[in-house]
Coordinates of C-alpha atoms in Angstrom, one line a residue:
X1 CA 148.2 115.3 135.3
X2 CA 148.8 119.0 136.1
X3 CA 147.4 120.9 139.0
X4 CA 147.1 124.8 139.2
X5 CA 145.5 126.5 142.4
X6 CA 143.3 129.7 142.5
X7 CA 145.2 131.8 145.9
X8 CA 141.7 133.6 146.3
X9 CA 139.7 130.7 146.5
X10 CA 141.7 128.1 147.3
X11 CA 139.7 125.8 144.8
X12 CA 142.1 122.9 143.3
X13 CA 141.5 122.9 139.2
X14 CA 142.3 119.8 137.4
X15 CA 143.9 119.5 133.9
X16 CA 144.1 116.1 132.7
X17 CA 147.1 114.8 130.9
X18 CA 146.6 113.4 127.3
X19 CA 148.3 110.1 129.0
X20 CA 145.5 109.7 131.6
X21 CA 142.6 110.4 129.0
X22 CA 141.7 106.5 129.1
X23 CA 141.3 106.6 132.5
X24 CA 139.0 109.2 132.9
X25 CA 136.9 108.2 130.3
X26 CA 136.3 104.2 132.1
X27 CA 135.8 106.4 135.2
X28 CA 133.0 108.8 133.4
X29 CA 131.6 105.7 131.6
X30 CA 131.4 103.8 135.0
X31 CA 129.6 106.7 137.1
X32 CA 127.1 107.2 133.9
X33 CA 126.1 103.1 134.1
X34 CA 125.4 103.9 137.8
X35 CA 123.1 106.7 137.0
X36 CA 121.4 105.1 134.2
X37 CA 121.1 102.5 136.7
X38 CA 119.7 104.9 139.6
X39 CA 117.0 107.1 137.0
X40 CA 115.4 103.0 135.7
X41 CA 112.4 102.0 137.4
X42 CA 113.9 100.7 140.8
X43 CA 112.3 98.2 142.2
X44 CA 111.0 98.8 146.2
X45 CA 114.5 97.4 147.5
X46 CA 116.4 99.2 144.4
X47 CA 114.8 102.6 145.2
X48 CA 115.6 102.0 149.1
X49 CA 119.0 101.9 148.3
X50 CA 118.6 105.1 146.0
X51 CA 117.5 107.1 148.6
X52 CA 120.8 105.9 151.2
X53 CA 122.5 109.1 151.5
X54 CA 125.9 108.6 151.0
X55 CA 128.3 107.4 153.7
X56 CA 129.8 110.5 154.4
X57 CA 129.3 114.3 153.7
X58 CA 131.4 116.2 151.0
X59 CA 132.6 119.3 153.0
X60 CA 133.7 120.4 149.3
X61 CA 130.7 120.2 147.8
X62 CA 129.5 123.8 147.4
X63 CA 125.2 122.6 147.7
X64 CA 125.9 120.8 151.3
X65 CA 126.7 124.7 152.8
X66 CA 123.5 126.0 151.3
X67 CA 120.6 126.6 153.9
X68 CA 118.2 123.4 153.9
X69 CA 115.4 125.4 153.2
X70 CA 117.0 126.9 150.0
X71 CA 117.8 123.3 149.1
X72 CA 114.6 121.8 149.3
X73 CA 113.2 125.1 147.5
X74 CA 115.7 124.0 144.6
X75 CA 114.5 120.4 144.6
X76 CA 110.9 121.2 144.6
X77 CA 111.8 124.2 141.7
X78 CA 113.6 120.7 139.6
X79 CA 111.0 117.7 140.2
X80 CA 108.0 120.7 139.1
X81 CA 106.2 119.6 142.6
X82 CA 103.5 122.4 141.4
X83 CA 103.1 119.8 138.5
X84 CA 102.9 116.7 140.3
X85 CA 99.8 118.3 142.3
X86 CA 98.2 119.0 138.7
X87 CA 99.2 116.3 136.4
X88 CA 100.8 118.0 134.0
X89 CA 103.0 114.8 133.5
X90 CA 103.7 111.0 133.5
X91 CA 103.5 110.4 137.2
X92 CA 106.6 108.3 137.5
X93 CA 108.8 111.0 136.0
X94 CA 108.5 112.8 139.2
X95 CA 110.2 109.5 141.3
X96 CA 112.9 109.6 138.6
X97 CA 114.1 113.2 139.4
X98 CA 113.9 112.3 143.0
X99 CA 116.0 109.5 142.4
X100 CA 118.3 111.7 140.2
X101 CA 119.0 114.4 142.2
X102 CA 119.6 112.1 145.6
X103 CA 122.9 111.5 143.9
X104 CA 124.0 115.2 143.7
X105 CA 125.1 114.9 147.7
X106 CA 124.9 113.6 151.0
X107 CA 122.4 116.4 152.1
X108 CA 120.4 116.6 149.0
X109 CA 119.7 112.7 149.9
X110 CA 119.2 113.6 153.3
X111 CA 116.9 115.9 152.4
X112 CA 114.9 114.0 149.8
X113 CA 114.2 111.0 152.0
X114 CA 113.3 113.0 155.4
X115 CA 111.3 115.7 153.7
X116 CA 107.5 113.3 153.8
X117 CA 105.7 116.4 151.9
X118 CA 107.8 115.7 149.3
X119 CA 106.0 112.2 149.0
X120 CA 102.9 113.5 150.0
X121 CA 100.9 113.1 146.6
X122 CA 99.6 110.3 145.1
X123 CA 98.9 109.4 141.5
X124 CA 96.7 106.7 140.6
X125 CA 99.0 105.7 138.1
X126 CA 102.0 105.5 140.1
X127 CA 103.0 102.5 139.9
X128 CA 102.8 99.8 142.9
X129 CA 106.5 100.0 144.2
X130 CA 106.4 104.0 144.2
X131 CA 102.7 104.5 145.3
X132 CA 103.8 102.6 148.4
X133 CA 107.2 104.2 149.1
X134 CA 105.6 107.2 149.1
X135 CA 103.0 105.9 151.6
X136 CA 105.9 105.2 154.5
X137 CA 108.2 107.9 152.9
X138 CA 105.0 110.9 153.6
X139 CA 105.2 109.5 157.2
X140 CA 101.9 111.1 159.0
X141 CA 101.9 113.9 156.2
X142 CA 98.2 114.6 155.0
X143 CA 97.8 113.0 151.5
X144 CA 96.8 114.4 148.2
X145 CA 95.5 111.8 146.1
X146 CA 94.9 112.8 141.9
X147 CA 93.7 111.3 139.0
X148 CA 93.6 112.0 135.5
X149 CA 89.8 112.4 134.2
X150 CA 90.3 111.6 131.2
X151 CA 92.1 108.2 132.2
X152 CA 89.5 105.5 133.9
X153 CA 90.6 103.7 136.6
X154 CA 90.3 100.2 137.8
X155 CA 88.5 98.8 141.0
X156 CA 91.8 97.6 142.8
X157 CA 92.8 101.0 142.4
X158 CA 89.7 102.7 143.9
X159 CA 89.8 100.4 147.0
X160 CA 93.8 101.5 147.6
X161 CA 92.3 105.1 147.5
X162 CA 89.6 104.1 149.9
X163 CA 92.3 102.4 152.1
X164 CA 94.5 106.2 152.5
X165 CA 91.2 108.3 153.0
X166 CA 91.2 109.0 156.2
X167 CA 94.8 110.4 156.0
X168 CA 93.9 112.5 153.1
X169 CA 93.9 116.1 153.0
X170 CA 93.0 116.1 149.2
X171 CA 91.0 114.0 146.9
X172 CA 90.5 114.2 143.1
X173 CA 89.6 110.9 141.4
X174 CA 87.1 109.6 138.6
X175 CA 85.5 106.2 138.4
X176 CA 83.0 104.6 136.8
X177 CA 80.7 104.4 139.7
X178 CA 82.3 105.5 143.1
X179 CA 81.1 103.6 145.6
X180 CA 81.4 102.2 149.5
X181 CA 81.9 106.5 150.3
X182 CA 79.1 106.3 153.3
X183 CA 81.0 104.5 155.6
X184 CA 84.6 106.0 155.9
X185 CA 85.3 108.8 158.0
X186 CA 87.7 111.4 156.6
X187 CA 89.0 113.5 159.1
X188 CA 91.9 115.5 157.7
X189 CA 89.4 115.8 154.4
X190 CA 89.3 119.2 153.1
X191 CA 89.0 119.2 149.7
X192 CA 87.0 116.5 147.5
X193 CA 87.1 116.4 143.7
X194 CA 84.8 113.3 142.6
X195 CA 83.6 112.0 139.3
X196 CA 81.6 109.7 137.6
X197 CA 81.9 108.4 134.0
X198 CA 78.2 107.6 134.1
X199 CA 75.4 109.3 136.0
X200 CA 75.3 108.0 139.6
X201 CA 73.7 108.9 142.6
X202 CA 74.5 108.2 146.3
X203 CA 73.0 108.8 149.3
X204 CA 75.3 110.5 151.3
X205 CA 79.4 110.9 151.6
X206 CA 81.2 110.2 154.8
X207 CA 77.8 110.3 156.5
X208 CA 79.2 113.4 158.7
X209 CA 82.8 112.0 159.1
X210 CA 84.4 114.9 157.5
X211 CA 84.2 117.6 159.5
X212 CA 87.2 119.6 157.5
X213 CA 85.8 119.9 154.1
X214 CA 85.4 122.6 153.1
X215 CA 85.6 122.3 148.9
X216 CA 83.4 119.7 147.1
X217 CA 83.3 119.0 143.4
X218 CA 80.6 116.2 141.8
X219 CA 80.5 115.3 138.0
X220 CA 78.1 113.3 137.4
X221 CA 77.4 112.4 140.8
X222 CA 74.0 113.3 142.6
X223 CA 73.3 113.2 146.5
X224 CA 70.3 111.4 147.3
X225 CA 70.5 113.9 150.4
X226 CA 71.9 117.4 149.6
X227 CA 71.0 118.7 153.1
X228 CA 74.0 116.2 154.5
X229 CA 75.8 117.5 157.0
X230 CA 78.7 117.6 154.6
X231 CA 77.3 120.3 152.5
X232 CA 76.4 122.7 155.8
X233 CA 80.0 123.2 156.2
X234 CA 81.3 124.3 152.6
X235 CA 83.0 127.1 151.2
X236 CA 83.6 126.1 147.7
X237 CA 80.6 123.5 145.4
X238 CA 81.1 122.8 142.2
X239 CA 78.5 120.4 140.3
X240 CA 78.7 119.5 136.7
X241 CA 76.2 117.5 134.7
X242 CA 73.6 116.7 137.5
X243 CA 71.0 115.0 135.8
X244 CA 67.1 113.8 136.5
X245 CA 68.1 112.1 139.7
X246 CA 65.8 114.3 142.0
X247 CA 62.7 115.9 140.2
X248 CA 62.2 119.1 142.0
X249 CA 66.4 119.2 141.9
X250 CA 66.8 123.4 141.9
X251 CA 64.1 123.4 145.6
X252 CA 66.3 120.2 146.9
X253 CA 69.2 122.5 146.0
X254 CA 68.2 125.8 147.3
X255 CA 67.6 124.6 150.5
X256 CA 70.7 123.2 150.7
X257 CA 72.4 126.5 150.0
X258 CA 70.3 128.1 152.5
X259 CA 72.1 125.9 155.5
X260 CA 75.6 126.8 153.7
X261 CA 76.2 130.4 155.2
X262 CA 79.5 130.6 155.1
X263 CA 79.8 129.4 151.5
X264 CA 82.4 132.0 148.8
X265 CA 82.3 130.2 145.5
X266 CA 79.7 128.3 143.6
X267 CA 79.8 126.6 140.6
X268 CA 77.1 125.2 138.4
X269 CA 77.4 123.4 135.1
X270 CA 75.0 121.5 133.0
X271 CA 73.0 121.1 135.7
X272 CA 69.4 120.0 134.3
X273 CA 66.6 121.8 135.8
X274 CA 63.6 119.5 136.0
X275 CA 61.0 121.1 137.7
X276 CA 60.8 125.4 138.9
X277 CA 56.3 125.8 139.2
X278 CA 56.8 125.5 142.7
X279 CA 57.2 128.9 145.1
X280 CA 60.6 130.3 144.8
X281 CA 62.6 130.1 147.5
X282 CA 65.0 133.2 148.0
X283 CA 68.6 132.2 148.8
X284 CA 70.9 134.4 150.9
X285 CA 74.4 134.1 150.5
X286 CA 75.9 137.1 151.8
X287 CA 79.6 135.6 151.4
X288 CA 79.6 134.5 148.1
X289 CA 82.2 136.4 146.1
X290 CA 82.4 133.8 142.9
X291 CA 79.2 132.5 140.4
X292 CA 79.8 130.2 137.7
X293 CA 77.2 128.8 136.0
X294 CA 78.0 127.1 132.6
X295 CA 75.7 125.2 129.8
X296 CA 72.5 125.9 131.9
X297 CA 68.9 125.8 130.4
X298 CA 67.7 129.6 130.8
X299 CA 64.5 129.1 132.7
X300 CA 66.8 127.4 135.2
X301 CA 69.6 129.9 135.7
X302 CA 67.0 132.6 135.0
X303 CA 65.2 131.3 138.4
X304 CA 68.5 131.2 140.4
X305 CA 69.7 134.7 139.5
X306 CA 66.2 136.2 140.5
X307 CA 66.0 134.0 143.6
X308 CA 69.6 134.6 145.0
X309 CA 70.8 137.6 146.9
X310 CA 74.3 138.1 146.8
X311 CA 75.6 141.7 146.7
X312 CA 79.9 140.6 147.2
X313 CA 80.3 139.3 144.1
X314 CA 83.2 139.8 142.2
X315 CA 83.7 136.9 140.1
X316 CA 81.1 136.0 138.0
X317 CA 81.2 134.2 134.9
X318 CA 77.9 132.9 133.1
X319 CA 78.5 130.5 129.4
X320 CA 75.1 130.0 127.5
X321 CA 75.4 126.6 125.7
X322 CA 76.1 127.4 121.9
X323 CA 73.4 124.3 120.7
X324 CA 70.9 125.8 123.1
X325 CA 68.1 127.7 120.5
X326 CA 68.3 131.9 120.7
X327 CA 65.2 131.5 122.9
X328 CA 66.4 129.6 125.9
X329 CA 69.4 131.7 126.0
X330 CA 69.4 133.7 129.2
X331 CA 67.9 137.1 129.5
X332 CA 70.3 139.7 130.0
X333 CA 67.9 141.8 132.0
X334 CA 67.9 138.8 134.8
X335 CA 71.8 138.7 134.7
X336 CA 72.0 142.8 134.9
X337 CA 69.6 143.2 137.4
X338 CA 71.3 140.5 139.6
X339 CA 74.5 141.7 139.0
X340 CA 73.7 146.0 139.4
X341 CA 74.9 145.8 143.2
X342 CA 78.0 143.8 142.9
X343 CA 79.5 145.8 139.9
X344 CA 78.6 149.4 141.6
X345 CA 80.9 148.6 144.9
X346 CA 83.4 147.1 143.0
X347 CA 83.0 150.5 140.7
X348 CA 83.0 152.3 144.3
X349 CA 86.3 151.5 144.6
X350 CA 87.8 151.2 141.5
X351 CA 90.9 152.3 140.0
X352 CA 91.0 151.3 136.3
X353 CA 88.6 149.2 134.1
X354 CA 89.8 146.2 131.7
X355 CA 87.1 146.0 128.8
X356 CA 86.9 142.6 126.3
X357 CA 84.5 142.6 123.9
X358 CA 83.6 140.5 121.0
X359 CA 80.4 139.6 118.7
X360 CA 80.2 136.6 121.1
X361 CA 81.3 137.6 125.1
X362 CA 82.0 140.6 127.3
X363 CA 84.2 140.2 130.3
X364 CA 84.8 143.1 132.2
X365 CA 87.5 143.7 134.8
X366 CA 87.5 146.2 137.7
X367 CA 91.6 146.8 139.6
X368 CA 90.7 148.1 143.1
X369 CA 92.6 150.8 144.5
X370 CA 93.8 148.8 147.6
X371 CA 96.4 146.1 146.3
X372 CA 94.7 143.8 149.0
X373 CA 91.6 143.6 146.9
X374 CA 91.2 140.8 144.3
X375 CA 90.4 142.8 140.8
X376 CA 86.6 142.0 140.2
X377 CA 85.5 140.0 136.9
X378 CA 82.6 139.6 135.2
X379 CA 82.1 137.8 131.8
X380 CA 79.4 136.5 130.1
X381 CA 80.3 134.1 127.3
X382 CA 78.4 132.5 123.9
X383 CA 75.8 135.5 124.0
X384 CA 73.7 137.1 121.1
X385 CA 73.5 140.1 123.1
X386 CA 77.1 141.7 123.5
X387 CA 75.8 145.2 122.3
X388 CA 73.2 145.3 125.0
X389 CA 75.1 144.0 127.8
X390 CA 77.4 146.8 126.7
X391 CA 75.3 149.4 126.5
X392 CA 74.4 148.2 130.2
X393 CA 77.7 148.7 131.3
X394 CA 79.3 151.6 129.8
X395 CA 77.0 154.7 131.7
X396 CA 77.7 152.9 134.7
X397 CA 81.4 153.9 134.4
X398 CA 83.5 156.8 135.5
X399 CA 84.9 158.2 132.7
X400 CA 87.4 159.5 134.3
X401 CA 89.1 156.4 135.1
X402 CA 91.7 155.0 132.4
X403 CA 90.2 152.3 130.7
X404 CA 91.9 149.2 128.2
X405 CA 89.8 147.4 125.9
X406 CA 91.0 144.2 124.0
X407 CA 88.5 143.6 120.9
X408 CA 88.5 139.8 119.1
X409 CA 87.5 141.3 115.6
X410 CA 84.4 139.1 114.4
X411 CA 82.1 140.1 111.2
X412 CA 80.2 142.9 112.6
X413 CA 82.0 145.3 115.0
X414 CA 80.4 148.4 114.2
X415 CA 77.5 147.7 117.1
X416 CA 80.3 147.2 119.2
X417 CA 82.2 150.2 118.6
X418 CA 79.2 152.5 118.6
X419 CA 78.4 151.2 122.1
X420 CA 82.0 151.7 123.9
X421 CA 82.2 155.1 121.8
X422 CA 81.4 157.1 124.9
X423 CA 84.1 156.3 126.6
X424 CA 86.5 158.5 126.5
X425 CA 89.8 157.8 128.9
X426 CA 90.6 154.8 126.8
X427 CA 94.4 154.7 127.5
X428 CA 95.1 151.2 125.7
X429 CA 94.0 149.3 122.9
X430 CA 94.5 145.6 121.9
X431 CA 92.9 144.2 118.6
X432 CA 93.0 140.9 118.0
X433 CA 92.3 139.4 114.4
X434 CA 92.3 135.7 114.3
X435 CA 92.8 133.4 111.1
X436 CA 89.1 132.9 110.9
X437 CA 88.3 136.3 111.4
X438 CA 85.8 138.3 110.2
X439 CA 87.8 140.8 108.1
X440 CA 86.4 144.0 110.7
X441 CA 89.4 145.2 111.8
X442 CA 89.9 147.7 109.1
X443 CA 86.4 149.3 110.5
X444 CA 87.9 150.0 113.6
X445 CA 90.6 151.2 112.1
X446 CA 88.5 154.0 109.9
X447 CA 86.5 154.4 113.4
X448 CA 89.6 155.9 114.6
X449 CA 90.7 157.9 111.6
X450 CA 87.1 159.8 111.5
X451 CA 86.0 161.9 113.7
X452 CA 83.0 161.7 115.5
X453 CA 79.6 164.2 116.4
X454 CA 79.7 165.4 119.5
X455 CA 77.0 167.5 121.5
X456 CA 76.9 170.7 119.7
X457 CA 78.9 171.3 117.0
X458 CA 82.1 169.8 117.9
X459 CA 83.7 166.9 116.6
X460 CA 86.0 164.7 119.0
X461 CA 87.8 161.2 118.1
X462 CA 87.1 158.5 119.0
X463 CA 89.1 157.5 122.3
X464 CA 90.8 160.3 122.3
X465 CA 93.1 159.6 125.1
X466 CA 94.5 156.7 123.4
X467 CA 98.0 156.0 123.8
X468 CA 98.8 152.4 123.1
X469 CA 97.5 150.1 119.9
X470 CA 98.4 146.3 119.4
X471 CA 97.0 144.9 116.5
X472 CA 97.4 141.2 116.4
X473 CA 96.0 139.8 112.9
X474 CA 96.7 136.2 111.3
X475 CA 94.5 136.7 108.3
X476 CA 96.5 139.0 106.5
X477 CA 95.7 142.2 107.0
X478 CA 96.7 145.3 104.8
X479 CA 99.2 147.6 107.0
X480 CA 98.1 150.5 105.2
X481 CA 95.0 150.7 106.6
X482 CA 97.2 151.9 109.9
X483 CA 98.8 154.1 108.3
X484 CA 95.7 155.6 106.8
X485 CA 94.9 156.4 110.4
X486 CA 97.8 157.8 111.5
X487 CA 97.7 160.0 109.0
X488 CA 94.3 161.1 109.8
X489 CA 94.6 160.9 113.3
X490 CA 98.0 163.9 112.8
X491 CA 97.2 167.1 113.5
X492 CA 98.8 168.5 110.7
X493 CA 96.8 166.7 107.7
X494 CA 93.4 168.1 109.6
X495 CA 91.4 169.7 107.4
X496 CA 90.9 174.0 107.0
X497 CA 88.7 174.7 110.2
X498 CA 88.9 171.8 112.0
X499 CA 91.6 172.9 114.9
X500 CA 88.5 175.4 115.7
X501 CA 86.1 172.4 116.4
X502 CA 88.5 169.5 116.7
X503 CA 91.5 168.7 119.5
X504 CA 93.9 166.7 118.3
X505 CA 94.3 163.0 119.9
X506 CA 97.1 162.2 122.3
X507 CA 99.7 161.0 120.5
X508 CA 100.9 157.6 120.9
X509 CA 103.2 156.2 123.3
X510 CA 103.4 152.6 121.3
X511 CA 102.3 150.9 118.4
X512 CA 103.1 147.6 118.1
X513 CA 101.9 145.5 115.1
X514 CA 101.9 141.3 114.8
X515 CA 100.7 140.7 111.6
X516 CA 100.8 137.6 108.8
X517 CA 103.5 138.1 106.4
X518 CA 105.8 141.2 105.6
X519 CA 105.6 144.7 105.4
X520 CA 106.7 146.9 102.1
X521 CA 109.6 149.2 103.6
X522 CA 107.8 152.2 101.9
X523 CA 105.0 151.7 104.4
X524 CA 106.9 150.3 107.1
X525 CA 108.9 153.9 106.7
X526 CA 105.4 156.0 106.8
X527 CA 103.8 154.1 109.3
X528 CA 107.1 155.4 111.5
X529 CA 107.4 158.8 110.1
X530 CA 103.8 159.5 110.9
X531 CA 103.6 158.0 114.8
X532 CA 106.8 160.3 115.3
X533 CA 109.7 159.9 117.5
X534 CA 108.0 159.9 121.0
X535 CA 106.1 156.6 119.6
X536 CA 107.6 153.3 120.2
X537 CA 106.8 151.6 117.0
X538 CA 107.2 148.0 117.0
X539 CA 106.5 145.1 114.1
X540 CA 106.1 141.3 114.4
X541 CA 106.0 138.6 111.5
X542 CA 104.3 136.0 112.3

């Protein structure tokens, strides 16, 4: 075996003899049996002795003279810790890259076993050993328990969820029918995600013991009492398929929101009105900055948007239910009216606009000037009404402020076009096409090669100011339709008179094109000819 050393960093490198090769290799081969060994599932004793750091620290080892907090940032980065928190995998591949990387050193082990956030979240489908190493491993570390909805879980299971409540900080779980919640205090309870796999209702949860919460989430699951202390201290409800458990549900409900003052977010979905003749009650929420409300019957959502007063929104986002027949959809009128103050002081202070459109939805996104302002949304979703809700929103803008639009092409764009025509500082354009699509993006293609009546008799193109295109299309689409634009759009292929009456568009700073199948070079070459040099022209097979 021959041995060379590096002067600058006085690091020893090892070149292994031909002679020794055996060796090595029953050495490797032993150390990879003791990791296979370490990443099985260990049981309680075997993952005990796991953790051990080892008997000494390696003053070589280059991770043992990093800073503790970077290390621990590294381990967290390598076991996904964000992912444990959201499920995004089999829960008991999270213990096996703990158990892996507590063999890199001394300190990493150190780290792993003294660090209780680290074992701070519990799965429901950890299994025994590891749900209760983590239990004496998180020490007097608030809890996070989980559960996958989709994935029903047994009693045994509930009642070891019951048994670590009160040291829980966050609950999510889903049960058939949760049960024995009255009784048990929570107080380090701030969050509470709960479920029911059949319609349930219960008379009260933690009957005031929870004096943290502040987020509550019920599927499924209706409160005998909704004026329980619980609910007075909220910032965040979410309820989701709230049946016929109270008949005059939306008055029960109102009045409940009317002892929640302090309450920011609000989420309703497939909640079942049952009965609105009675006197409206008008609910004032003056901190509420997000409305949800998906897969409502219209006469109930209609009754809530003319009841509440809310003028701080700025998330909003409102998802008729496609079976639901044209006439129960909800009005637009109700949803404009209710939603004129929020979107003029988020307009007050606005410094661009995000515009997406499609036969189906409008969303509509508003950046604030100051960074330290969230940039306002508001999208409607599964409406017959896009063109009108449009037409609502565009003389409402400044048309001096630079505005993108992303359109999802369907059957019949024209309407569309015709109603974001007046804009005119349209900086950025996306068109998306997919498979199923309607075959209308060559229409807004010809909208931007023609130009348009203006007052008087001048002509002006449409989006005139337009300086980026992505055109995304799955179905095929013919690239010469683009450049059949271009060509258009060039100043030089304007017809005799028309640089009297007609400025030419800005010209673009990129075109980028993602489209099924290949290009001829012929029109590959034109389509880059035309856009010109300053144009970053860019093309995508899919």
């Amino acid at each position: 075996m021959l041995t060379s050393v590096n002067a600058e960093e006085s690091e020893t490198v090892m070149v292994v003899d031909p002679a020794d090769d055996q060796g090595v290799v029953s050495q490797i081969d032993s150390k990879m049996e003791k990791l296979r060994v370490a990443t099985s599932a260990p049981t309680d004793k075997a993952a005990n002795e796991l953790l051990e750091p080892r008997s000494q620290p390696c003053d070589a080892c280059s991770f043992d003279t990093l800073p503790t907090e970077l290390i621990l940032k590294i381990i967290k980065f390598v076991v996904d810790f964000a992912g444990r928190r959201s499920c995004e995998e089999n829960p008991n591949k999270y213990y096996d890259k703990l158990h892996i990387l507590a063999q890199v050193s001394y300190i990493f082990a150190s780290i792993i076993k003294e660090t209780p956030e680290l074992w701070s979240v519990l799965d429901t489908y950890d299994k025994p050993t590891n749900w209760q190493m983590s239990l004496r491993l998180s020490q007097s570390y608030p809890l996070t328990v989980i559960h996958r909805l989709t994935s029903p879980v047994n009693y045994s299971r509930w009642s070891a969820v019951l048994q670590v409540i009160p040291r829980c900080k966050v609950v999510s779980f889903t049960m058939y029918k949760p049960s024995n919640l009255e009784t048990i205090e929570a107080p380090h309870l701030e969050t509470l995600t709960l479920g029911s796999y059949s319609e349930v209702a219960v008379t009260d949860l933690f009957r005031g013991g929870a004096p943290r919460v502040r987020e509550l989430s019920l599927r499924s699951i209706a409160l005998r009492e909704w004026t329980s202390p619980l609910m007075h201290q909220l910032h965040s409800l979410s309820l989701s398929t709230i049946g016929d458990h109270e008949t005059p549900f939306w008055r029960i409900l109102l009045e409940a929101l009317r002892e929640c003052p302090d309450l920011k977010s609000l989420g309703l979905s497939r909640v079942w009105y049952t009965n609105l003749t009675e006197d409206a009650i008008v609910l004032d929420l003056p901190h509420l900055q997000t409305l949800s409300l998906e897969d409502i019957d219209d006469e109930a959502a209609d009754y809530l948007l003319r009841n509440l007063r809310a003028h701080h929104i700025t998330k909003f986002r409102m998802r008729d239910d496609p079976l639901l027949p044209m006439r129960q959809r909800t009005h637009f009128r109700t949803t404009t009216s209710f939603l004129a103050s929020p979107i003029d002081e988020s307009l007050s202070s606005a410094s661009s606009i995000r515009i997406e459109a499609g036969p189906r939805h409008v969303q509509i996104e508003i950046a604030a000037k100051c960074r330290e302002v969230t940039t306002a949304s508001f999208a409607i979703k599964n409406t017959f009404q896009t063109n009108e809700i449009l037409d609502w929103f565009v003389p409402r803008f400044d048309m001096t402020l630079p505005i993108s639009l992303n359109l999802y092409v369907g059957t019949n764009m024209t309407p569309i076009i015709s109603s974001l025509s007046p804009l005119t500082r349209v900086a950025s354009l996306v068109a998306i096409e997919p498979k199923w699509g309607g075959e209308d993006l060559d229409t807004i293609l010809e909208a931007l090669g023609a130009p348009r009546m203006s007052s008087g008799d001048h002509r002006t193109w449409l989006w005139p100011q337009l300086e980026t295109i992505k055109i995304h299309s799955k179905r095929g689409f013919m690239p010469e339709c683009v450049l059949s634009m271009l060509r258009r759009r060039h100043p030089t292929f304007m017809s005799d008179g028309d640089e009297e009456l007609l400025q030419p568009p800005a010209p673009l700073k990129l075109l980028s094109l993602y489209l099924k199948g290949s290009i001829h070079p012929d029109t590959l070459r034109g389509i880059e000819n035309m856009a010109g040099e300053s144009t970053d022209f860019k093309f995508f097979n899919l």
